[in-house]
Amino acid sequence: MINFTVGPVQSSDAVRAIGAEQVPYFRTSEFSEVMLENERLVKKFAKASDDSRVVFITGSGTASMEATVMNVFTEKDKVLVVNGGSFGHRFAEICRIHEVPYTEIKLETGKNLTAEMLNEYRGCGYTGFLVNIHETSTGVHYNPEMIAQFCKAENLFLVVDAISSFLADDFNMEQLAASVMITGSQKALACPPGVSVIVLSGDAVKRVESNSVKSMYFDLKDALKNMERGQTPFTPAVGILLQINQRLKEIDTIGGVEEERNKIANLANHFRAGIKDLPLDICSESMSNGMTPLATRNCSANDIFLTLKDEYGIWVCPNGGELKDKVFRVGHIGCLTREDNQVLIDALHDLVRRGILK
């Protein structure tokens, strides 16, 4: 199988080899050194400030989304949530569950967030802003500079879920004045799922330390204290953290985040050029390098997903709900090559010849 989903994605041979090893004991100085190196490299690639801190949560991206909301916002806040799909809706649900006052900026499927939309909320007493910068369910990549400009002007605490765009798209945490950035192990980090990552600015650390959280596992104060010595409060996904270390060092060796982003962008452009004459429509007003969302015209998108899986040995990303038969998504992250791209491009052309894609 060739994996063109947006997570879990294909891993390098070196990362997979670590997954085959026995999991070592982790309350050691050696593991602490690995974790501190993980923190240093994540901060480097996120372009975070020197006083930023990194927390590694054993849990999916949603775990870190919830942990962040719990630790940096309270019932005294008033938060704007960009809801352009499944993951924006998830942030809104987390705020509702934890009784954080919020307002949703609801977007139509595939539509971009604009400055005019944001202007409606100026001077309204908001204190925070939550955004999935790449709404993975629809493929829309929002403009981080525009959002940052709005948040700076309104003095908003900006939380950016960059789970599917970290390493794939340009992101400078310090320049954007983002207070929090979240990502996950199974996206462009190209490791197995199971670990999510929270990068906290100095101001965010202060907020975490001053808030009281009714949770043991998700109290980030405890996580920050333990990370001072390169450890976690509870048993982490040790093997995945070792794989993340390998992957971060791979990226650093090839030239850092810029080279990784360029590689992903080149794969995306190659794929998009190869399908331009097919009966498929790119259905996002603003795309990430990491994914291409494709709408079918006269056939079921889910049937295309199933046929590629069952007959061609290729995974693409299906959709659920009302988009199930309308849209499938093709990822460009992970250990993929142009040769892999061509296999998928040829398969899609073959589906046209067979009258399945029409």
Short mmCIF file of C-alpha atoms in Angstrom, two decimals:
data_model
loop_
_atom_site.label_atom_id
_atom_site.label_comp_id
_atom_site.label_asym_id
_atom_site.label_seq_id
_atom_site.Cartn_x
_atom_site.Cartn_y
_atom_site.Cartn_z
CA MET A 1 0.00 0.00 0.00
CA ILE A 2 1.05 3.59 -0.70
CA ASN A 3 -0.33 6.00 1.87
CA PHE A 4 -1.54 9.42 0.64
CA THR A 5 -3.67 10.18 3.69
CA VAL A 6 -2.96 13.07 6.06
CA GLY A 7 -2.23 10.87 9.04
CA PRO A 8 -0.95 8.42 9.95
CA VAL A 9 1.46 8.82 7.05
CA GLN A 10 4.42 6.86 5.75
CA SER A 11 7.56 6.88 7.90
CA SER A 12 11.23 6.65 6.95
CA ASP A 13 13.09 3.37 7.32
CA ALA A 14 15.04 4.75 10.29
CA VAL A 15 11.88 5.81 12.10
CA ARG A 16 10.22 2.43 11.46
CA ALA A 17 13.30 0.58 12.67
CA ILE A 18 13.01 2.25 16.07
CA GLY A 19 9.41 1.02 16.25
CA ALA A 20 10.68 -2.56 15.95
CA GLU A 21 13.02 -2.24 18.93
CA GLN A 22 12.28 -3.10 22.54
CA VAL A 23 10.91 -0.06 24.38
CA PRO A 24 13.54 1.10 26.88
CA TYR A 25 13.04 2.22 30.44
CA PHE A 26 12.56 5.97 30.43
CA ARG A 27 13.35 7.34 33.89
CA THR A 28 16.97 7.75 32.88
CA SER A 29 19.34 10.57 32.03
CA GLU A 30 19.62 9.18 28.49
CA PHE A 31 15.89 9.52 27.84
CA SER A 32 15.88 12.97 29.44
CA GLU A 33 18.54 14.05 26.95
CA VAL A 34 16.36 12.81 24.08
CA MET A 35 13.36 14.74 25.38
CA LEU A 36 15.31 17.95 25.85
CA GLU A 37 16.64 17.59 22.30
CA ASN A 38 13.06 17.06 21.10
CA GLU A 39 12.05 20.28 22.82
CA ARG A 40 14.97 22.20 21.31
CA LEU A 41 14.27 21.03 17.77
CA VAL A 42 10.50 21.54 17.96
CA LYS A 43 11.10 25.11 19.16
CA LYS A 44 13.61 25.63 16.35
CA PHE A 45 11.23 24.39 13.65
CA ALA A 46 8.24 26.30 15.08
CA LYS A 47 10.47 29.40 15.28
CA ALA A 48 9.38 29.90 18.86
CA SER A 49 10.94 32.40 21.26
CA ASP A 50 13.79 31.39 23.55
CA ASP A 51 11.53 31.48 26.62
CA SER A 52 9.01 29.11 25.04
CA ARG A 53 8.45 25.65 26.47
CA VAL A 54 7.28 22.39 24.91
CA VAL A 55 4.95 19.78 26.40
CA PHE A 56 4.59 16.28 24.94
CA ILE A 57 1.21 14.68 25.63
CA THR A 58 0.63 10.97 25.19
CA GLY A 59 -2.67 11.35 23.38
CA SER A 60 -3.99 12.41 20.00
CA GLY A 61 -4.12 15.99 18.76
CA THR A 62 -7.54 16.38 20.35
CA ALA A 63 -5.97 15.66 23.75
CA SER A 64 -3.66 18.63 23.32
CA MET A 65 -6.49 20.79 21.98
CA GLU A 66 -8.46 20.07 25.14
CA ALA A 67 -5.46 20.39 27.46
CA THR A 68 -4.66 23.78 25.96
CA VAL A 69 -8.17 25.18 26.35
CA MET A 70 -8.36 23.88 29.94
CA ASN A 71 -5.04 25.41 30.93
CA VAL A 72 -5.03 28.82 29.22
CA PHE A 73 -8.69 29.90 29.30
CA THR A 74 -11.27 30.21 32.09
CA GLU A 75 -14.90 31.20 32.45
CA LYS A 76 -13.66 34.81 32.62
CA ASP A 77 -12.45 34.69 29.02
CA LYS A 78 -14.37 35.41 25.83
CA VAL A 79 -12.97 33.44 22.92
CA LEU A 80 -13.42 33.55 19.14
CA VAL A 81 -13.40 30.12 17.48
CA VAL A 82 -12.98 29.69 13.72
CA ASN A 83 -15.38 26.91 12.74
CA GLY A 84 -14.81 25.92 9.12
CA GLY A 85 -15.17 22.18 9.53
CA SER A 86 -14.93 19.20 11.86
CA PHE A 87 -11.90 20.41 13.80
CA GLY A 88 -13.08 23.99 14.25
CA HIS A 89 -16.32 22.51 15.57
CA ARG A 90 -14.22 20.38 17.94
CA PHE A 91 -12.60 23.49 19.46
CA ALA A 92 -16.07 24.96 19.98
CA GLU A 93 -17.23 21.76 21.69
CA ILE A 94 -14.19 21.79 23.98
CA CYS A 95 -14.97 25.37 25.00
CA ARG A 96 -18.60 24.41 25.67
CA ILE A 97 -17.63 21.41 27.80
CA HIS A 98 -15.21 23.48 29.90
CA GLU A 99 -17.58 26.45 30.15
CA VAL A 100 -15.28 28.88 28.37
CA PRO A 101 -17.46 31.61 26.80
CA TYR A 102 -17.01 31.54 23.04
CA THR A 103 -18.37 32.78 19.71
CA GLU A 104 -18.04 30.76 16.52
CA ILE A 105 -17.00 32.32 13.22
CA LYS A 106 -18.81 29.82 11.00
CA LEU A 107 -17.55 29.34 7.46
CA GLU A 108 -19.10 27.51 4.54
CA THR A 109 -17.31 24.33 3.46
CA GLY A 110 -14.15 25.15 1.53
CA LYS A 111 -14.43 28.90 2.14
CA ASN A 112 -11.57 31.00 3.45
CA LEU A 113 -11.53 33.32 6.45
CA THR A 114 -11.29 36.97 5.39
CA ALA A 115 -10.25 40.21 7.07
CA GLU A 116 -13.77 41.54 6.52
CA MET A 117 -15.17 38.67 8.58
CA LEU A 118 -12.74 39.38 11.40
CA ASN A 119 -13.52 43.09 11.39
CA GLU A 120 -17.04 42.31 12.63
CA TYR A 121 -15.51 41.25 15.96
CA ARG A 122 -13.27 44.24 16.61
CA GLY A 123 -13.77 46.05 19.91
CA CYS A 124 -16.18 43.43 21.26
CA GLY A 125 -14.24 42.46 24.37
CA TYR A 126 -12.78 39.17 23.19
CA THR A 127 -9.72 37.86 25.02
CA GLY A 128 -8.72 34.78 22.99
CA PHE A 129 -8.69 33.28 19.51
CA LEU A 130 -8.76 29.58 18.59
CA VAL A 131 -8.01 28.41 15.06
CA ASN A 132 -7.14 25.17 13.29
CA ILE A 133 -4.85 26.95 10.84
CA HIS A 134 -5.34 24.11 8.35
CA GLU A 135 -8.91 22.82 8.63
CA THR A 136 -7.99 19.26 7.68
CA SER A 137 -11.57 18.16 7.06
CA THR A 138 -12.02 20.63 4.19
CA GLY A 139 -8.45 21.43 3.17
CA VAL A 140 -8.67 25.18 3.80
CA HIS A 141 -5.46 26.80 5.04
CA TYR A 142 -6.19 30.11 6.75
CA ASN A 143 -3.84 33.08 6.50
CA PRO A 144 -1.77 33.12 9.72
CA GLU A 145 -0.42 36.63 9.12
CA MET A 146 -3.92 38.09 8.74
CA ILE A 147 -5.12 36.33 11.89
CA ALA A 148 -2.03 37.44 13.82
CA GLN A 149 -2.50 41.05 12.74
CA PHE A 150 -6.09 40.97 14.00
CA CYS A 151 -5.08 39.33 17.30
CA LYS A 152 -2.25 41.79 17.91
CA ALA A 153 -4.56 44.75 17.30
CA GLU A 154 -7.22 43.30 19.62
CA ASN A 155 -4.71 42.01 22.20
CA LEU A 156 -6.01 38.43 21.89
CA PHE A 157 -4.35 35.29 23.23
CA LEU A 158 -3.80 33.32 20.01
CA VAL A 159 -3.92 29.50 20.02
CA VAL A 160 -3.02 27.84 16.72
CA ASP A 161 -3.74 24.19 16.01
CA ALA A 162 -1.10 23.47 13.35
CA ILE A 163 -1.51 19.70 13.61
CA SER A 164 -1.66 19.06 9.87
CA SER A 165 0.33 22.09 8.67
CA PHE A 166 3.41 22.10 10.94
CA LEU A 167 6.47 21.55 8.71
CA ALA A 168 4.27 21.74 5.57
CA ASP A 169 3.50 25.47 5.59
CA ASP A 170 5.34 28.59 6.64
CA PHE A 171 4.85 29.29 10.35
CA ASN A 172 6.85 31.61 12.57
CA MET A 173 5.45 31.43 16.07
CA GLU A 174 7.43 34.37 17.47
CA GLN A 175 6.71 36.74 14.57
CA LEU A 176 3.02 35.86 14.63
CA ALA A 177 2.94 36.39 18.40
CA ALA A 178 1.10 33.09 18.69
CA SER A 179 0.78 32.12 22.34
CA VAL A 180 0.32 28.39 21.70
CA MET A 181 1.01 26.05 18.78
CA ILE A 182 -0.23 22.45 18.71
CA THR A 183 0.91 19.61 16.45
CA GLY A 184 0.90 15.82 16.36
CA SER A 185 3.23 12.90 15.76
CA GLN A 186 1.33 11.33 12.86
CA LYS A 187 1.24 14.23 10.40
CA ALA A 188 4.34 15.79 8.79
CA LEU A 189 6.43 14.52 11.70
CA ALA A 190 5.72 11.16 10.02
CA CYS A 191 5.72 9.01 13.14
CA PRO A 192 3.00 6.71 14.50
CA PRO A 193 -0.01 8.35 16.16
CA GLY A 194 -0.03 8.64 19.93
CA VAL A 195 1.86 11.82 20.86
CA SER A 196 0.74 15.42 20.49
CA VAL A 197 2.89 18.47 21.10
CA ILE A 198 2.09 21.83 22.69
CA VAL A 199 4.49 24.75 22.24
CA LEU A 200 3.84 27.48 24.83
CA SER A 201 5.19 31.01 24.60
CA GLY A 202 6.57 32.65 27.72
CA ASP A 203 3.25 34.42 28.26
CA ALA A 204 1.38 31.14 27.82
CA VAL A 205 3.60 29.49 30.44
CA LYS A 206 2.72 32.27 32.88
CA ARG A 207 -0.97 31.79 32.17
CA VAL A 208 -0.71 28.02 32.71
CA GLU A 209 1.08 28.55 36.01
CA SER A 210 -1.54 30.99 37.27
CA ASN A 211 -4.63 28.94 36.32
CA SER A 212 -6.17 26.17 38.40
CA VAL A 213 -7.11 23.08 36.38
CA LYS A 214 -9.47 20.35 37.59
CA SER A 215 -7.51 17.53 36.00
CA MET A 216 -4.60 15.34 36.93
CA TYR A 217 -3.47 14.15 33.51
CA PHE A 218 -4.03 17.43 31.67
CA ASP A 219 -2.56 19.84 34.25
CA LEU A 220 0.23 21.40 32.22
CA LYS A 221 1.91 22.85 35.31
CA ASP A 222 2.97 19.34 36.22
CA ALA A 223 4.10 18.65 32.67
CA LEU A 224 6.18 21.83 32.53
CA LYS A 225 7.85 21.08 35.85
CA ASN A 226 8.77 17.57 34.70
CA MET A 227 10.08 18.79 31.34
CA GLU A 228 12.65 20.92 33.14
CA ARG A 229 14.52 17.63 33.61
CA GLY A 230 13.41 16.09 30.31
CA GLN A 231 10.67 13.92 31.77
CA THR A 232 6.87 13.59 31.78
CA PRO A 233 4.57 13.27 34.81
CA PHE A 234 3.20 9.90 33.70
CA THR A 235 4.42 7.05 31.51
CA PRO A 236 4.64 8.46 27.96
CA ALA A 237 4.60 6.72 24.59
CA VAL A 238 8.34 6.14 24.92
CA GLY A 239 8.87 4.47 21.55
CA ILE A 240 7.06 7.21 19.64
CA LEU A 241 9.07 9.91 21.43
CA LEU A 242 12.25 8.15 20.33
CA GLN A 243 10.89 8.03 16.78
CA ILE A 244 10.07 11.73 16.95
CA ASN A 245 13.66 12.36 17.98
CA GLN A 246 14.92 10.45 14.95
CA ARG A 247 12.57 12.32 12.64
CA LEU A 248 13.45 15.74 14.03
CA LYS A 249 17.14 14.98 13.53
CA GLU A 250 16.44 13.84 9.96
CA ILE A 251 14.79 17.18 9.22
CA ASP A 252 17.61 19.10 10.87
CA THR A 253 20.20 17.19 8.82
CA ILE A 254 18.57 17.94 5.44
CA GLY A 255 18.50 21.68 6.13
CA GLY A 256 15.70 22.25 8.58
CA VAL A 257 12.08 23.24 8.31
CA GLU A 258 12.56 25.26 5.11
CA GLU A 259 13.88 22.27 3.18
CA GLU A 260 11.14 20.00 4.52
CA ARG A 261 8.49 22.54 3.56
CA ASN A 262 9.97 22.91 0.07
CA LYS A 263 9.96 19.14 -0.40
CA ILE A 264 6.28 18.94 0.57
CA ALA A 265 5.37 21.92 -1.64
CA ASN A 266 7.15 20.37 -4.62
CA LEU A 267 5.26 17.09 -4.14
CA ALA A 268 1.97 18.98 -3.91
CA ASN A 269 2.67 20.99 -7.06
CA HIS A 270 3.75 17.88 -8.97
CA PHE A 271 0.55 16.06 -8.02
CA ARG A 272 -1.73 19.00 -8.81
CA ALA A 273 -0.12 19.43 -12.23
CA GLY A 274 -0.58 15.73 -12.95
CA ILE A 275 -4.35 15.76 -12.36
CA LYS A 276 -5.29 19.07 -13.97
CA ASP A 277 -7.04 17.39 -16.93
CA LEU A 278 -9.06 14.95 -14.80
CA PRO A 279 -12.76 15.36 -13.89
CA LEU A 280 -11.85 16.54 -10.38
CA ASP A 281 -12.15 19.99 -8.85
CA ILE A 282 -9.91 21.41 -6.15
CA CYS A 283 -12.50 22.54 -3.61
CA SER A 284 -10.63 24.86 -1.26
CA GLU A 285 -10.15 28.61 -1.63
CA SER A 286 -6.75 28.43 0.08
CA MET A 287 -4.70 25.25 0.34
CA SER A 288 -1.93 23.93 2.51
CA ASN A 289 1.09 22.36 0.87
CA GLY A 290 0.25 19.27 2.88
CA MET A 291 -3.02 18.27 1.23
CA THR A 292 -5.16 18.60 -1.90
CA PRO A 293 -8.95 18.33 -1.40
CA LEU A 294 -10.71 17.03 -4.52
CA ALA A 295 -14.41 17.11 -5.36
CA THR A 296 -15.84 14.57 -7.77
CA ARG A 297 -18.38 15.64 -10.40
CA ASN A 298 -20.43 12.65 -11.53
CA CYS A 299 -19.37 9.84 -9.21
CA SER A 300 -19.04 9.05 -5.52
CA ALA A 301 -15.85 10.25 -3.83
CA ASN A 302 -16.16 7.38 -1.37
CA ASP A 303 -16.31 4.89 -4.26
CA ILE A 304 -13.05 6.37 -5.58
CA PHE A 305 -11.48 5.94 -2.13
CA LEU A 306 -12.63 2.31 -1.92
CA THR A 307 -11.55 1.44 -5.47
CA LEU A 308 -8.09 2.92 -4.98
CA LYS A 309 -7.73 1.02 -1.71
CA ASP A 310 -9.08 -2.32 -2.83
CA GLU A 311 -7.88 -2.51 -6.44
CA TYR A 312 -4.76 -0.32 -6.63
CA GLY A 313 -3.20 -0.61 -3.18
CA ILE A 314 -3.43 3.13 -2.56
CA TRP A 315 -4.85 4.95 0.45
CA VAL A 316 -6.27 8.43 0.01
CA CYS A 317 -8.27 10.24 2.68
CA PRO A 318 -12.06 9.81 2.59
CA ASN A 319 -14.53 12.25 4.11
CA GLY A 320 -17.47 11.65 6.37
CA GLY A 321 -20.87 13.20 6.81
CA GLU A 322 -22.29 15.28 3.99
CA LEU A 323 -18.91 15.29 2.20
CA LYS A 324 -18.62 11.50 2.10
CA ASP A 325 -19.66 11.14 -1.54
CA LYS A 326 -18.45 14.56 -2.65
CA VAL A 327 -14.82 14.99 -1.57
CA PHE A 328 -11.69 12.93 -1.02
CA ARG A 329 -8.33 14.29 0.07
CA VAL A 330 -4.77 13.54 -1.04
CA GLY A 331 -1.91 14.14 1.39
CA HIS A 332 1.62 15.18 0.46
CA ILE A 333 3.28 14.65 3.84
CA GLY A 334 5.31 11.74 5.12
CA CYS A 335 7.85 9.62 3.32
CA LEU A 336 6.53 10.12 -0.22
CA THR A 337 8.29 10.64 -3.57
CA ARG A 338 7.41 11.86 -7.05
CA GLU A 339 7.43 8.22 -8.12
CA ASP A 340 4.71 7.53 -5.52
CA ASN A 341 2.80 10.54 -6.86
CA GLN A 342 2.96 9.13 -10.36
CA VAL A 343 1.48 5.82 -9.22
CA LEU A 344 -1.57 7.68 -7.89
CA ILE A 345 -1.81 9.97 -10.92
CA ASP A 346 -1.70 6.96 -13.26
CA ALA A 347 -4.33 5.16 -11.17
CA LEU A 348 -6.69 8.15 -11.35
CA HIS A 349 -6.24 8.32 -15.12
CA ASP A 350 -6.97 4.61 -15.29
CA LEU A 351 -10.19 5.14 -13.35
CA VAL A 352 -11.23 7.62 -16.02
CA ARG A 353 -10.49 5.09 -18.76
CA ARG A 354 -12.59 2.53 -16.91
CA GLY A 355 -15.50 4.96 -16.56
CA ILE A 356 -15.35 4.92 -12.74
CA LEU A 357 -14.06 8.48 -12.37
CA LYS A 358 -16.25 10.69 -14.54
#
